[in-house]
Structures are given as structure tokens and as C-alpha cells.
XYZ file of C-alpha atoms in Angstrom:
740
model
C 0.000 0.000 0.000
C 1.378 3.385 -0.963
C 2.227 5.722 1.848
C 0.821 9.202 1.258
C 2.223 11.047 4.248
C 5.291 13.248 4.335
C 8.702 11.703 4.801
C 10.061 11.798 8.353
C 13.279 13.731 7.747
C 14.443 13.250 11.346
C 16.174 10.094 10.080
C 18.915 12.357 8.685
C 20.222 12.966 12.177
C 20.866 9.306 13.027
C 23.889 7.187 12.125
C 27.227 8.024 10.589
C 28.554 7.912 7.053
C 26.169 6.367 4.574
C 24.069 4.967 7.428
C 22.273 8.287 7.766
C 20.768 7.838 4.282
C 19.256 4.381 4.885
C 16.031 5.560 6.485
C 15.452 8.562 4.219
C 15.995 6.461 1.074
C 13.509 3.826 2.280
C 11.036 6.608 3.140
C 11.498 8.260 -0.260
C 10.860 4.985 -2.103
C 7.705 4.411 -0.067
C 6.380 7.975 -0.297
C 6.855 8.246 -4.071
C 5.638 4.703 -4.782
C 8.941 3.861 -6.497
C 9.935 0.242 -6.939
C 13.715 0.809 -6.862
C 15.893 3.540 -5.373
C 19.661 3.939 -5.867
C 22.137 6.453 -4.460
C 25.394 7.027 -6.331
C 28.484 8.607 -4.779
C 30.956 10.961 -6.443
C 34.399 11.626 -5.018
C 36.111 15.004 -5.279
C 37.769 15.384 -8.661
C 36.498 11.993 -9.876
C 34.683 11.191 -13.114
C 33.119 7.945 -11.873
C 29.893 7.447 -9.924
C 29.887 4.522 -7.483
C 26.705 2.847 -6.313
C 26.457 3.225 -2.533
C 22.875 2.355 -1.528
C 20.147 0.286 -3.178
C 16.515 -0.168 -2.164
C 14.164 -2.544 -3.949
C 16.591 -4.365 -6.282
C 19.061 -7.188 -5.568
C 22.829 -7.104 -6.216
C 22.702 -9.438 -9.260
C 20.587 -6.867 -11.105
C 22.360 -3.695 -9.957
C 25.950 -5.060 -10.077
C 26.611 -4.054 -13.717
C 25.670 -0.473 -12.790
C 27.891 -0.365 -9.680
C 30.347 2.006 -11.393
C 29.201 4.506 -14.008
C 31.417 6.981 -15.815
C 30.219 10.573 -15.886
C 30.839 10.514 -19.635
C 28.511 7.560 -20.283
C 25.128 8.035 -21.908
C 23.037 6.858 -18.943
C 20.400 8.882 -17.049
C 22.272 9.301 -13.756
C 25.444 10.502 -15.537
C 23.458 13.043 -17.538
C 21.687 14.236 -14.387
C 24.934 14.714 -12.436
C 26.976 16.121 -15.309
C 24.297 18.590 -16.408
C 22.890 19.257 -12.913
C 19.284 18.616 -13.948
C 16.436 16.188 -13.418
C 16.224 13.449 -16.051
C 12.722 11.999 -16.428
C 11.817 9.009 -18.598
C 8.028 8.839 -18.523
C 7.382 7.245 -21.914
C 8.073 3.655 -20.916
C 10.203 1.176 -22.815
C 10.021 3.035 -26.131
C 11.426 6.277 -24.715
C 14.156 4.441 -22.806
C 15.239 2.635 -25.980
C 15.222 5.888 -27.986
C 17.119 8.089 -25.536
C 19.345 5.489 -23.881
C 19.787 2.512 -26.233
C 22.178 0.648 -23.953
C 19.786 0.839 -21.013
C 16.911 -0.288 -23.220
C 18.950 -3.222 -24.530
C 19.952 -4.706 -21.191
C 16.713 -3.867 -19.323
C 13.990 -4.418 -21.949
C 11.168 -4.034 -19.425
C 8.460 -1.471 -18.861
C 9.435 1.078 -16.203
C 9.614 4.821 -15.617
C 12.761 6.486 -14.326
C 13.915 9.697 -12.665
C 17.545 10.662 -12.067
C 18.681 13.740 -10.149
C 21.982 15.201 -8.917
C 22.703 15.213 -5.175
C 24.238 18.620 -4.496
C 24.682 20.857 -1.490
C 25.215 24.075 -3.452
C 25.165 25.657 -6.903
C 28.698 24.952 -8.162
C 30.001 21.934 -10.038
C 32.227 21.093 -7.065
C 29.138 20.836 -4.838
C 27.726 17.741 -6.585
C 28.139 14.751 -4.245
C 26.389 12.025 -6.215
C 23.205 11.030 -7.989
C 19.780 9.569 -7.248
C 17.865 7.085 -9.423
C 14.239 6.054 -8.875
C 12.304 3.474 -10.897
C 8.507 3.155 -11.023
C 6.223 0.439 -12.414
C 4.665 1.187 -15.770
C 1.271 2.018 -14.235
C 2.745 5.200 -12.737
C 1.395 8.323 -14.526
C 3.647 9.676 -17.300
C 4.489 12.742 -15.199
C 5.761 13.221 -11.668
C 3.189 14.577 -9.268
C 3.943 17.748 -7.349
C 4.272 15.740 -4.122
C 6.720 13.333 -5.749
C 8.782 16.134 -7.232
C 8.994 17.965 -3.899
C 9.980 14.756 -2.097
C 12.650 14.008 -4.706
C 14.098 17.533 -4.658
C 14.086 17.651 -0.850
C 15.880 14.327 -0.646
C 18.422 15.424 -3.282
C 19.334 18.589 -1.372
C 19.545 16.954 2.040
C 21.366 13.926 0.689
C 23.977 16.243 -0.850
C 24.606 17.776 2.571
C 24.670 14.358 4.244
C 27.153 13.008 1.698
C 29.433 15.996 2.185
C 29.441 15.355 5.936
C 29.914 11.597 5.431
C 32.848 12.218 3.099
C 34.489 14.574 5.590
C 34.037 12.033 8.399
C 35.485 9.231 6.298
C 38.519 11.191 5.180
C 39.206 12.530 8.678
C 39.183 8.944 9.959
C 41.842 8.007 7.406
C 39.469 6.146 5.085
C 38.571 6.585 1.425
C 35.639 8.335 -0.174
C 33.651 6.925 -1.751
C 34.247 3.820 0.363
C 35.324 0.674 -1.432
C 33.148 -2.418 -1.382
C 29.745 -3.520 -2.560
C 26.744 -1.202 -2.261
C 24.531 -1.720 0.777
C 20.985 -3.017 0.352
C 18.317 -0.989 2.182
C 15.259 -3.091 3.086
C 11.767 -1.773 2.508
C 9.840 -0.227 5.386
C 7.565 -2.660 7.249
C 5.100 -0.497 9.179
C 2.450 -3.002 10.165
C 2.748 -5.365 13.129
C 2.313 -9.051 12.356
C -0.350 -10.877 14.394
C 1.131 -14.259 15.465
C -2.287 -15.897 15.357
C -2.972 -14.655 11.845
C 0.508 -15.701 10.726
C -0.072 -19.233 12.052
C -3.450 -19.402 10.321
C -1.939 -18.212 7.035
C 0.818 -20.824 7.286
C -1.730 -23.569 7.968
C -3.834 -22.389 5.034
C -0.945 -22.431 2.542
C 0.218 -25.849 3.727
C -3.257 -27.283 3.068
C -3.517 -25.783 -0.421
C -3.224 -28.250 -3.334
C -1.258 -25.667 -5.384
C 2.352 -24.675 -4.816
C 3.037 -21.480 -2.846
C 6.573 -20.129 -2.714
C 8.101 -16.868 -1.473
C 11.254 -15.349 -2.975
C 13.132 -12.391 -1.574
C 14.270 -9.665 -3.960
C 17.544 -11.538 -4.381
C 15.639 -14.503 -5.816
C 16.266 -16.786 -2.834
C 13.463 -19.026 -1.583
C 12.324 -17.988 1.885
C 9.279 -20.298 2.042
C 7.706 -23.092 0.009
C 4.716 -25.186 1.002
C 4.512 -28.953 0.769
C 2.547 -28.914 -2.479
C 5.126 -26.621 -4.110
C 8.031 -28.822 -3.054
C 6.212 -31.891 -4.336
C 5.466 -30.259 -7.706
C 9.116 -29.333 -8.334
C 10.327 -32.702 -7.087
C 12.517 -31.607 -4.180
C 12.466 -31.399 -0.383
C 11.710 -28.019 1.193
C 14.952 -27.896 3.288
C 16.923 -28.458 0.087
C 15.269 -25.415 -1.521
C 15.288 -22.850 1.301
C 17.897 -20.138 0.978
C 18.650 -21.051 -2.640
C 17.556 -19.607 -5.958
C 15.268 -21.964 -7.895
C 17.523 -22.042 -10.971
C 20.507 -22.961 -8.791
C 19.038 -26.028 -7.127
C 16.753 -27.298 -9.922
C 18.788 -28.106 -13.069
C 15.745 -28.020 -15.334
C 15.189 -24.342 -14.457
C 18.663 -23.279 -15.618
C 17.514 -21.321 -18.608
C 17.921 -17.610 -19.402
C 14.135 -17.306 -19.643
C 13.661 -18.072 -15.939
C 15.924 -15.293 -14.733
C 14.597 -12.951 -17.390
C 11.094 -13.385 -15.947
C 12.485 -12.874 -12.435
C 14.265 -9.651 -13.474
C 11.153 -8.433 -15.274
C 9.109 -8.959 -12.098
C 11.649 -7.083 -9.934
C 12.271 -4.162 -12.310
C 8.800 -3.659 -13.814
C 6.870 -4.776 -10.681
C 4.194 -6.445 -12.755
C 2.936 -10.059 -12.668
C 4.557 -12.386 -15.148
C 4.996 -16.091 -15.642
C 6.482 -18.951 -17.604
C 5.930 -22.624 -18.281
C 8.689 -25.192 -17.699
C 8.978 -28.952 -18.109
C 10.115 -30.969 -15.108
C 11.721 -34.174 -16.436
C 10.544 -36.340 -17.879
C 7.342 -34.666 -19.068
C 5.606 -32.740 -16.242
C 4.610 -29.270 -17.444
C 4.433 -26.691 -14.652
C 3.219 -23.110 -14.766
C 4.998 -20.530 -12.591
C 3.281 -17.212 -11.803
C 5.320 -14.368 -10.244
C 3.614 -11.585 -8.260
C 6.142 -8.942 -7.095
C 5.935 -6.271 -4.410
C 8.378 -4.149 -2.394
C 9.538 -7.063 -0.201
C 9.865 -9.892 -2.695
C 8.000 -12.168 -5.081
C 5.073 -14.497 -4.413
C 5.435 -17.528 -6.653
C 2.488 -19.795 -7.521
C 3.203 -23.213 -9.022
C 0.546 -25.335 -10.708
C 0.281 -28.073 -13.308
C 0.191 -26.356 -16.702
C -2.879 -28.295 -17.821
C -4.980 -26.612 -15.122
C -4.150 -23.067 -16.234
C -6.597 -21.229 -18.448
C -5.097 -19.568 -21.502
C -4.202 -15.916 -21.013
C -3.829 -16.250 -17.227
C -0.647 -14.214 -17.295
C 2.039 -12.852 -19.530
C 4.210 -15.933 -19.863
C 6.466 -17.951 -22.114
C 7.224 -21.643 -22.266
C 10.430 -23.607 -22.591
C 11.650 -27.150 -22.290
C 15.163 -28.306 -21.326
C 17.369 -27.820 -24.349
C 21.047 -28.145 -25.210
C 21.445 -24.425 -24.484
C 20.929 -25.023 -20.782
C 23.931 -27.326 -20.745
C 26.168 -24.421 -21.654
C 25.817 -23.089 -18.127
C 26.308 -25.933 -15.625
C 26.276 -24.613 -12.075
C 28.757 -25.370 -9.343
C 29.356 -23.624 -6.052
C 32.509 -22.079 -7.524
C 31.031 -21.205 -10.930
C 28.662 -18.229 -11.017
C 28.447 -18.341 -14.809
C 24.831 -19.243 -15.523
C 21.763 -17.743 -17.072
C 22.376 -14.549 -15.113
C 25.813 -14.479 -16.728
C 24.065 -13.743 -20.028
C 22.520 -10.667 -18.433
C 25.950 -9.385 -17.372
C 27.534 -10.270 -20.697
C 24.800 -8.348 -22.507
C 25.776 -5.376 -20.347
C 29.412 -5.906 -21.306
C 28.670 -6.125 -25.031
C 26.571 -2.944 -24.891
C 29.197 -1.127 -22.824
C 32.048 -2.091 -25.156
C 29.998 -1.001 -28.161
C 29.893 2.532 -26.662
C 33.558 2.614 -25.583
C 35.864 4.846 -27.592
C 39.464 5.003 -26.358
C 41.602 2.272 -24.825
C 41.199 3.680 -21.313
C 37.447 3.715 -21.788
C 37.500 0.045 -22.810
C 39.582 -0.831 -19.737
C 37.216 0.952 -17.344
C 34.041 -0.500 -18.832
C 35.579 -3.962 -18.980
C 36.507 -3.889 -15.293
C 33.104 -2.498 -14.316
C 31.272 -5.315 -16.107
C 33.462 -8.444 -15.874
C 34.042 -8.332 -12.120
C 30.320 -8.579 -11.218
C 29.565 -10.928 -14.133
C 32.271 -13.558 -13.664
C 33.366 -12.913 -10.094
C 37.169 -12.487 -10.394
C 38.942 -10.664 -7.591
C 41.657 -9.351 -9.894
C 41.777 -8.142 -13.500
C 44.640 -6.871 -15.671
C 44.249 -5.629 -19.257
C 47.377 -5.286 -21.405
C 47.966 -4.025 -24.940
C 50.832 -4.751 -27.330
C 52.947 -1.673 -28.056
C 56.256 -1.859 -29.934
C 56.984 -5.423 -28.927
C 56.063 -4.975 -25.267
C 53.006 -5.489 -23.083
C 51.675 -2.289 -21.531
C 49.148 -2.280 -18.681
C 46.192 -0.048 -19.554
C 43.823 -1.044 -16.741
C 43.619 -3.202 -13.636
C 41.411 -3.954 -10.641
C 42.126 -5.734 -7.381
C 45.899 -5.160 -7.344
C 48.164 -2.652 -5.645
C 49.807 -0.282 -8.144
C 53.232 -1.166 -6.740
C 52.714 -4.869 -7.369
C 51.209 -4.569 -10.834
C 53.738 -1.987 -12.021
C 56.508 -4.599 -12.093
C 54.842 -6.329 -15.043
C 54.399 -3.215 -17.185
C 56.599 -3.185 -20.274
C 57.386 -6.920 -20.312
C 58.738 -7.949 -23.745
C 56.721 -10.369 -25.852
C 59.692 -12.740 -25.782
C 59.562 -13.156 -21.986
C 58.605 -16.455 -20.390
C 55.583 -15.120 -18.490
C 52.235 -16.633 -19.424
C 50.599 -13.372 -20.484
C 53.266 -13.077 -23.211
C 53.221 -16.765 -24.121
C 49.478 -16.797 -24.834
C 50.030 -14.111 -27.469
C 52.596 -16.309 -29.210
C 50.451 -19.431 -29.184
C 47.050 -17.756 -29.479
C 45.618 -20.247 -26.953
C 44.330 -19.324 -23.464
C 45.944 -20.805 -20.352
C 44.082 -21.671 -17.142
C 45.565 -22.428 -13.713
C 42.992 -24.002 -11.404
C 45.125 -23.698 -8.254
C 48.211 -21.999 -6.911
C 50.113 -25.288 -7.145
C 49.524 -25.412 -10.914
C 50.628 -21.810 -11.275
C 53.718 -22.407 -9.134
C 54.816 -25.371 -11.231
C 54.648 -23.257 -14.386
C 56.278 -20.163 -12.833
C 58.332 -21.124 -9.776
C 59.954 -17.669 -9.459
C 56.907 -15.495 -10.195
C 55.718 -13.205 -7.375
C 52.430 -14.236 -5.796
C 49.775 -11.671 -4.979
C 48.341 -12.622 -1.598
C 45.137 -14.619 -1.647
C 45.053 -15.483 -5.372
C 44.603 -19.178 -6.150
C 43.317 -19.442 -9.734
C 44.083 -17.613 -12.984
C 42.819 -17.303 -16.551
C 45.244 -15.881 -19.136
C 43.340 -14.915 -22.294
C 44.974 -13.752 -25.551
C 43.204 -10.884 -27.296
C 43.371 -11.388 -31.060
C 41.537 -9.309 -33.669
C 41.770 -9.585 -37.460
C 44.531 -12.135 -37.152
C 46.924 -10.073 -35.023
C 47.529 -9.829 -31.294
C 46.301 -6.663 -29.629
C 46.828 -7.593 -25.968
C 45.976 -10.007 -23.179
C 43.501 -10.221 -20.306
C 44.314 -11.800 -16.953
C 41.600 -12.785 -14.469
C 42.514 -14.019 -10.991
C 40.384 -15.597 -8.249
C 40.779 -15.973 -4.495
C 39.566 -19.595 -4.458
C 40.755 -22.567 -6.539
C 38.576 -22.846 -9.624
C 38.132 -25.864 -11.909
C 37.364 -23.865 -15.093
C 35.081 -26.501 -16.681
C 34.883 -26.643 -20.501
C 31.745 -24.489 -20.695
C 33.364 -21.663 -18.751
C 36.581 -21.905 -20.753
C 34.586 -21.635 -23.975
C 32.685 -18.645 -22.623
C 35.875 -16.844 -21.541
C 37.527 -17.545 -24.887
C 34.540 -16.090 -26.757
C 34.564 -13.154 -24.388
C 38.241 -12.527 -25.203
C 37.348 -12.226 -28.892
C 34.682 -9.626 -28.118
C 37.133 -7.624 -25.986
C 39.863 -7.861 -28.629
C 37.626 -6.314 -31.282
C 36.636 -3.468 -28.952
C 40.278 -2.895 -27.992
C 41.383 -2.863 -31.628
C 38.744 -0.256 -32.478
C 39.734 1.781 -29.440
C 43.411 1.821 -30.430
C 42.495 3.060 -33.892
C 40.297 5.754 -32.336
C 43.113 6.854 -30.014
C 45.523 7.105 -32.946
C 43.080 9.224 -34.959
C 42.264 11.307 -31.901
C 45.957 12.039 -31.273
C 46.403 13.060 -34.908
C 43.351 15.304 -34.761
C 44.498 16.951 -31.538
C 47.946 17.605 -32.990
C 46.478 19.153 -36.127
C 43.954 21.230 -34.180
C 46.615 22.513 -31.782
C 48.878 23.466 -34.677
C 46.130 25.474 -36.391
C 44.933 27.449 -33.349
C 47.021 30.163 -31.618
C 49.393 28.710 -29.052
C 49.147 31.885 -26.970
C 47.368 35.213 -27.208
C 49.594 38.310 -27.272
C 49.528 40.422 -24.083
C 47.842 43.772 -24.636
C 48.187 46.591 -22.061
C 44.712 47.805 -21.185
C 42.968 44.501 -22.002
C 42.219 41.235 -20.211
C 41.842 38.404 -22.727
C 41.104 34.681 -22.466
C 40.001 32.014 -24.935
C 38.584 28.502 -24.928
C 38.179 25.775 -27.519
C 36.023 22.707 -26.847
C 35.533 19.980 -29.476
C 32.081 18.539 -29.969
C 33.283 15.124 -28.788
C 32.346 13.044 -31.818
C 34.178 11.674 -34.831
C 37.830 12.696 -34.901
C 37.216 15.676 -32.573
C 38.502 18.017 -35.260
C 36.579 20.975 -36.550
C 36.739 24.335 -38.223
C 36.222 26.731 -35.291
C 39.002 29.269 -34.775
C 39.860 32.504 -32.998
C 42.728 34.983 -33.176
C 44.007 38.197 -31.597
C 46.162 40.546 -33.675
C 47.964 43.839 -32.816
C 48.203 46.011 -35.975
C 49.452 49.013 -33.941
C 50.285 49.847 -30.319
C 46.842 51.394 -29.799
C 44.629 48.981 -31.758
C 43.708 45.313 -31.497
C 41.944 43.062 -33.974
C 39.919 40.112 -32.630
C 38.607 37.429 -35.004
C 36.435 34.372 -34.536
C 35.031 32.017 -37.151
C 33.519 28.641 -37.931
C 34.146 26.538 -41.044
C 31.365 24.144 -41.995
C 32.069 20.498 -41.132
C 34.004 18.310 -38.691
C 36.790 16.708 -40.687
C 40.272 17.241 -42.043
C 38.954 19.337 -44.942
C 37.243 21.721 -42.522
C 40.397 21.994 -40.423
C 42.570 22.655 -43.491
C 40.220 25.384 -44.719
C 40.111 26.846 -41.216
C 43.903 27.171 -41.349
C 43.689 29.020 -44.671
C 40.975 31.384 -43.439
C 42.802 32.189 -40.222
C 46.037 32.811 -42.147
C 44.271 35.187 -44.538
C 42.536 37.064 -41.705
C 45.771 37.302 -39.732
C 47.759 38.596 -42.718
C 45.203 41.280 -43.614
C 44.698 42.211 -39.964
C 48.423 42.666 -39.349
C 48.544 45.034 -42.323
C 45.913 47.252 -40.674
C 43.083 46.415 -43.094
C 39.615 47.496 -41.814
C 37.245 44.684 -40.691
C 34.861 44.970 -43.667
C 37.733 44.795 -46.143
C 39.295 41.820 -44.331
C 36.088 39.871 -44.787
C 35.698 40.960 -48.429
C 39.252 39.914 -49.351
C 39.007 36.609 -47.473
C 35.674 35.955 -49.167
C 37.205 36.461 -52.629
C 40.018 34.058 -51.712
C 37.560 31.344 -50.677
C 35.398 31.713 -53.765
C 38.551 31.339 -55.892
C 39.570 28.214 -53.983
C 35.993 26.838 -54.246
C 36.404 24.369 -51.342
C 32.700 23.484 -51.230
C 32.508 24.617 -47.596
C 31.177 27.892 -46.189
C 32.628 29.910 -43.332
C 31.168 32.336 -40.818
C 33.449 34.976 -39.352
C 33.284 38.052 -37.128
C 35.955 40.751 -36.899
C 36.199 43.295 -34.050
C 38.648 46.196 -34.467
C 39.227 47.784 -31.040
C 40.624 51.306 -30.685
C 42.103 51.390 -27.190
C 42.616 55.178 -27.143
C 39.102 56.133 -28.232
C 37.422 53.306 -26.320
C 35.492 52.198 -29.423
C 35.156 48.965 -31.417
C 34.198 48.439 -35.075
C 32.450 45.127 -35.877
C 31.844 43.307 -39.169
C 30.139 39.940 -39.561
C 29.957 37.270 -42.256
C 26.894 35.363 -41.070
C 28.321 34.828 -37.590
C 26.325 34.650 -34.299
C 25.970 38.076 -32.643
C 28.536 38.930 -29.953
C 27.616 39.935 -26.412
C 28.664 43.199 -24.787
C 28.393 43.603 -21.031
C 28.640 47.243 -20.030
C 30.507 48.348 -16.896
C 27.199 48.742 -15.066
C 26.362 45.068 -15.561
C 23.715 45.148 -18.322
C 24.419 42.816 -21.240
C 23.393 43.507 -24.845
C 23.182 41.062 -27.739
C 24.883 43.167 -30.428
C 22.988 43.126 -33.710
C 25.771 43.501 -36.272
C 24.533 43.941 -39.862
C 24.861 40.426 -41.291
C 26.859 39.762 -44.424
C 26.913 36.606 -46.499
C 28.913 33.606 -45.347
C 32.410 33.548 -46.803
C 32.801 31.526 -49.996
C 29.358 32.115 -51.558
C 29.395 35.337 -53.608
C 32.736 36.940 -54.584
C 31.295 40.467 -54.738
C 29.612 40.352 -51.309
C 29.957 43.436 -49.119
C 30.151 43.509 -45.324
C 28.652 46.478 -43.428
C 29.992 47.453 -40.021
C 28.728 48.666 -36.657
C 30.659 50.836 -34.203
C 30.090 50.380 -30.466
C 31.495 51.983 -27.307
C 34.107 49.908 -25.496
C 34.985 51.794 -22.292
C 37.075 50.427 -19.397
C 35.137 47.689 -17.593
C 33.220 46.594 -20.710
C 33.378 42.902 -21.630
C 33.068 41.680 -25.242
C 32.169 38.001 -25.737
C 32.814 36.408 -29.136
C 31.746 32.800 -29.657
C 30.813 30.206 -32.258
C 27.327 28.738 -32.546
C 28.225 25.591 -30.578
C 27.874 27.679 -27.417
C 24.213 28.544 -28.039
C 22.908 25.880 -30.409
C 20.920 23.002 -28.895
C 19.111 20.488 -31.135
C 15.399 21.287 -31.237
C 15.774 24.619 -29.388
C 15.469 28.245 -30.528
C 18.986 29.641 -31.001
C 17.800 33.216 -30.330
C 16.273 32.138 -27.014
C 19.492 30.331 -26.097
C 21.497 33.454 -26.954
C 19.292 35.593 -24.694
C 19.684 32.973 -21.937
C 23.463 33.225 -22.304
C 23.247 37.024 -22.022
C 21.151 36.759 -18.849
C 23.667 34.328 -17.394
C 26.428 36.858 -18.091
C 24.355 39.484 -16.249
C 24.002 37.220 -13.216
C 27.711 36.455 -13.108
C 28.387 40.180 -12.713
C 25.664 40.594 -10.095
C 27.004 37.666 -8.099
C 30.326 39.391 -7.508
C 29.703 43.095 -6.782
C 32.838 45.108 -6.251
C 35.111 42.238 -7.245
C 37.097 42.228 -10.445
C 36.125 38.990 -12.109
C 38.693 36.526 -13.291
C 38.035 36.073 -17.016
C 38.960 32.393 -16.819
C 36.169 31.925 -14.279
C 33.731 33.748 -16.573
C 34.721 31.597 -19.571
C 34.334 28.372 -17.592
C 30.964 29.533 -16.259
C 29.711 30.193 -19.804
C 30.799 26.708 -20.882
C 29.037 25.170 -17.875
C 25.884 27.090 -18.703
C 26.006 25.725 -22.251
C 26.367 22.138 -20.998
C 23.487 22.517 -18.577
C 21.217 23.944 -21.278
C 21.392 20.693 -23.253
C 23.639 18.394 -25.281
C 26.098 20.075 -27.637
C 26.674 18.714 -31.128
C 29.124 21.328 -32.421
C 32.548 22.644 -31.482
C 32.814 25.721 -29.286
C 35.297 28.568 -29.679
C 35.097 31.379 -27.139
C 37.051 34.652 -26.949
C 36.552 37.093 -24.053
C 37.993 40.622 -24.160
C 37.651 43.123 -21.317
C 38.874 46.719 -21.346
C 40.695 47.543 -18.111
C 42.046 51.025 -18.890
C 43.043 53.266 -21.767
C 46.692 53.534 -22.773
C 48.405 56.307 -20.857
C 45.712 56.426 -18.154
């Protein structure tokens, strides 16, 4: 039953560390009617969110999301990075459209909200993130009560996390703390009547149909005599175990898929299974906040359409995942491996592959240690590891491929090597150092397109038999990782080339100008080769004048970058010669039409007279600059627009003169700063101007640092929505007139 009262926020005052969030998170889940609640933690200066608290979902389901990069396309990362509420109220279709990876690995009907946990207004005040999931019958919008409860929790949780972090660091610990996230049980507000409980137990034991209770972790907490008889096992043998662990004929991905669907979507579901030799049983799952009620009946007695269900019989596929106490690879392993495949598909660079691999393989396959190596110039280089001290693992970095260690040998032979115990490992490598507590290893070669790209080492605390099915799975997994790693290395090589070219084409430094404060920023869009045609420049024709230029060449490729270099060179040459802004644009335009590159360029020139305190502006289809006057008011300067460069050789470029007294701030930018897909660019430009006004009002009497202003404008752009274009930004502030 949904609780409609207000949350009792006095729980914030009890406990230490993360403990103080247990009660409030349970209250929030109950008050909002959510099925799952998760709290993520963010350390100072980190780019990774770590799952700290979970309510309503078991570790096997949340484990693949235990670590989430801030750069990943998932709701909680977007919420924290952009400091906004992310709401997915359109069900499975909207999830699949906006977050394909999430829709792939959780193809169930649910609604989701994600919010940042912050104790202030700055980026450094974000302490983590909150995720809530609702069943599909929740309305498509948050109610006012739910929104208030969520926002109140987010603000107070941010303060609590700041205090918890300070306590942990003062005590000599780490923040966020290492280890698995803690499960927060649901609130149980009613008192059980012993007499009623005894009557209910007697009733279920007398029923001819099977009654079984599962906790949210899938473990059987109760099964009546009829249920045990139907599945062909004794009740003591089943208690405390998951059905698919103890009953071989239930080891099928479908069973755990139905279980996950019940937990995540909180809607009844079911399936039909065949108990050998030919007994068909129908399983109906009814979930709530505390677990799952499972009804078992002979399939012949079930009317058609009784529930959303699917049927399966034991097949050869189930034999691929034999279960032992030391082998967690089973049907649930497919769930984790689907996560891994989706995560690797989104990975770009080698470091990204290493992080996503460690985040997914450790919960999926259960190793305590992981090392990923790549082949570079005949040596093995460590690009990622988990579960090892840096001092220990560093001794293996740079090992030649000709060395006798197994991680090099597997690259020569192309065959994986498994050591089931420390004794086996010791016989093969009697002089190798032994990391404490490790007693089994898997050395996997990573081969893509017929050449070796690296190796993966998994280590386990307990001896491990590595049966044939698991060896086959790990070998297939190595092929998947090798392909992702090969793509990532190619991306890194292209990215390095693009960065080198971009750096060479943009000014290394801006010349110092007495009487002016100047700063600049360039931010790539973050897609493709990260190379574009945005540029800026600052030129000093005379001691008393300055020429500022900013422009944007169409496209994001090498051709755009090459043309950008030509345009900037032409503008710089004409500007150094003292050519007026309108004539600079006209001459550069004639050059581009002669070259006929097939690309158009926007450009804006500002000629600043330091003695007169005036500026002359000319624009070739470029976004309007902003001028903040010394009093604080900001104007969007409407410069008479001329044609883009490279269209019409005879185009003319009118000018506008503006005052530029000491204290005035001129902001030149490219359209990536104000252009959001689906939004009005004029409205975004006005929003940027208002933000510039507020930055002045927030610091009365203090001379702003222009670097702080530039960073604030970039943050504002990120928070306004996703950016799909490069950003160039040039800020110029008059401080005094020469000779003053």
C-alpha cells in the first residue's frame, strides 16, 4: 500500500557515514511509490559514480551499474553532469530511444527519474546522484508531491554526503568507500499478528497448489509442501537457494529474465517449464516491495491468457551453463555479458575500454583481480587493472613479448591458459611473485583480425576448476574484448592526430595587450575525430589597436580543419597590415570563392581602438557577440549580417561601431555555445546574455577573473542541453586606456 504522508526527515540525524541515508531512502521509495531507489556517490575530482545504496533491487541486477562513468550516456550521468532532473516517462520506447544501452539490457516497462545530489550551486558541490524506478502504471508525469519529495531528498542527501565524506577522510578512510553497495530493506510499518501468521501458514500448507516466497535476491524464503512436491525436491533443500541454482531443469535464461522483469517492472509475469521427464508446470510471479510471491501449478490446469508468460523445455542451451558452487556463470551471466557487449559497443578510447571492462566483468564472472594489457612496440603495456596494488602490478608493465611469463606466451600461441590452483601456477612459474590470496588464474589472448592486440588476466581468491563451458565462454569473451580494444586503439591514434592538427592550427598563446584582459577557450564537440573548423585569433596592428577574429568553417573533418587554417592565415595577414574589418572579410571571401572548397565559413571581426574606447564590428553570417557594459547590463549586439564567406565573390560587409569603455566585456563565440538540437537559437542566446548578467551581479565590487567567466559560460552551455558542435570562445575586457 502506498504511503501518502510526508517523509520523516528526522532520520537524517541518526547514524554516521552512509548509514544516515538508509532511512530517508527507504522513506522516499515508499512515499513516491517507487519500486527501486539507488544512491550514487561521487568523489572530489572523480569522473566515476559509485553505487552506494540500493533499495528494492538485488545485487545481481544492480551489479553491472555499480560504477558509471560521468561521460557515459546513462540517465544518472546526464543528471549529475548537467545538474538537472532526467525523467523518462514514456516507458520502454522512450528508454530505448534516448538510452539505447539501457533499453537493450533492461527491456522491461518502467519509468525512471535521475537527479543530482548537491549541497550548493557549483560543479564542485555535486556529491552524487539519485535514481528512482517506477512500475509502468505510474502516470507519465511526476506529481507535485513526488517532485517535492525528490528535490528535498536530493538537497539533504547532498549535505549528508558531504558530511559523510568529511568524516570518512578525517578517519583516514577513502571516499567513496570501497566495497559492494549496501541493500536498504523496505519499510515494514504493520505489526504481524502471530495468530494470523499461524493461520496463514496452515492455510498455505493445506492448499493443493504450490506457494513459494522469494526475496528480492531470488532466494526461496518459504515453500509449502505442495510446491516442493510439484518441483520434485524437499523443502529444506530449496530454502535459501535460488530456484535455478538447485533445480537443473530451471537453468535457462528465460527463468531469470522473468524474475528480473518482475523485480524491475513490478508487474505479474509467468512462464511454463517442463520438469523431467514430461511434467509441465506453470509458474506465476507476483512482485511487491519485499519480494516475489510464486504460484506453481500443473500447466494443464491453467486457463489460456492467465498471465504474460512464455514456455520452454530443457534444451542443449541449458547445458552451456552448468552450475557449481565455484562457478557463477549461468543464465544470469548472459545478463551481465549483454551489459558488457553494450558497454564495449559505446567505448571509444583504450582507457574507456579498460574501465568499462573492469566495471562489467568483475560482477559478471566474479574475479577478484583483473589486468588488461595491450601490445605496443613489442612490449606489453598495462592499460587497466582492478584488485591489485599499483606497486605490485607496475613490475609487469613493459614486459617484452619474448619473456617467459604466461601473459606473453598466450600471445605467441594464441591459446588461453588456465591455472585451477596456486600449485599449478607455481609449477609453471616457480619464481613469479604471488599476490596474496590469489589461487586461480585465466590468461586470455586478445586477437583481432589475425593479429595480437593484448591479453587479459583474471585471478580468483579460491581454486577454480574452469570446466569446458566456462573456458569456452571466456575464450569467446576474449574475442569480443579484442575487437573493442582494436577499435579503441584506432580511435586513439586518430584522436591524437586530430588533436595535434587542431593545436597546430589554433594560436598557441594570445599576445599580451596593455589595457585589455583576454582569455580564450576551444572545446571539441566530442564526436568523430574531434577536429573541426572553429578558430579565434588576436592581432595587434598598432600599439593602440587590437583586432579580434572568430570564425567557424562548416564540417568536422580534415577538410574543414585545413580550410580553417587558410581562413585564419588570410585574416591574420590582412589584420596585421591594418586592413579594416569589412575589407578583411571581403578579401578573405574572394580568396575562398577562388579556392571553391565546397565549404562555407562564418566569421566576425572586431577592431578595437584602445585610445578612443570604441570597437568596429563586421560579420559574415556569424552569431551576434555579447557586450556587457561596466554597469552590468548585457546587450546582444545586432551587427549587420553579411553573407557567409565563400558564396558570392562580390559580397559586401557592413559594419557597426560600439562603445568599449574600461570595464566593458566583449564576448565572441561560435554557434556551438548557443545551439541546442530542437531549441530556438535566439532564445538560447538571450539565456546566455542573462547568465552573463548574473555572473556580474554575483560578484559586486570584485574584479572577475576572465577564466572563471569563460568556464561559467561553458558550464551554462552544458546545462542547457547536449552540444553537437565545437565551441570557440574569446573574451575581451577593457581595463584602462593607454596612458591612463
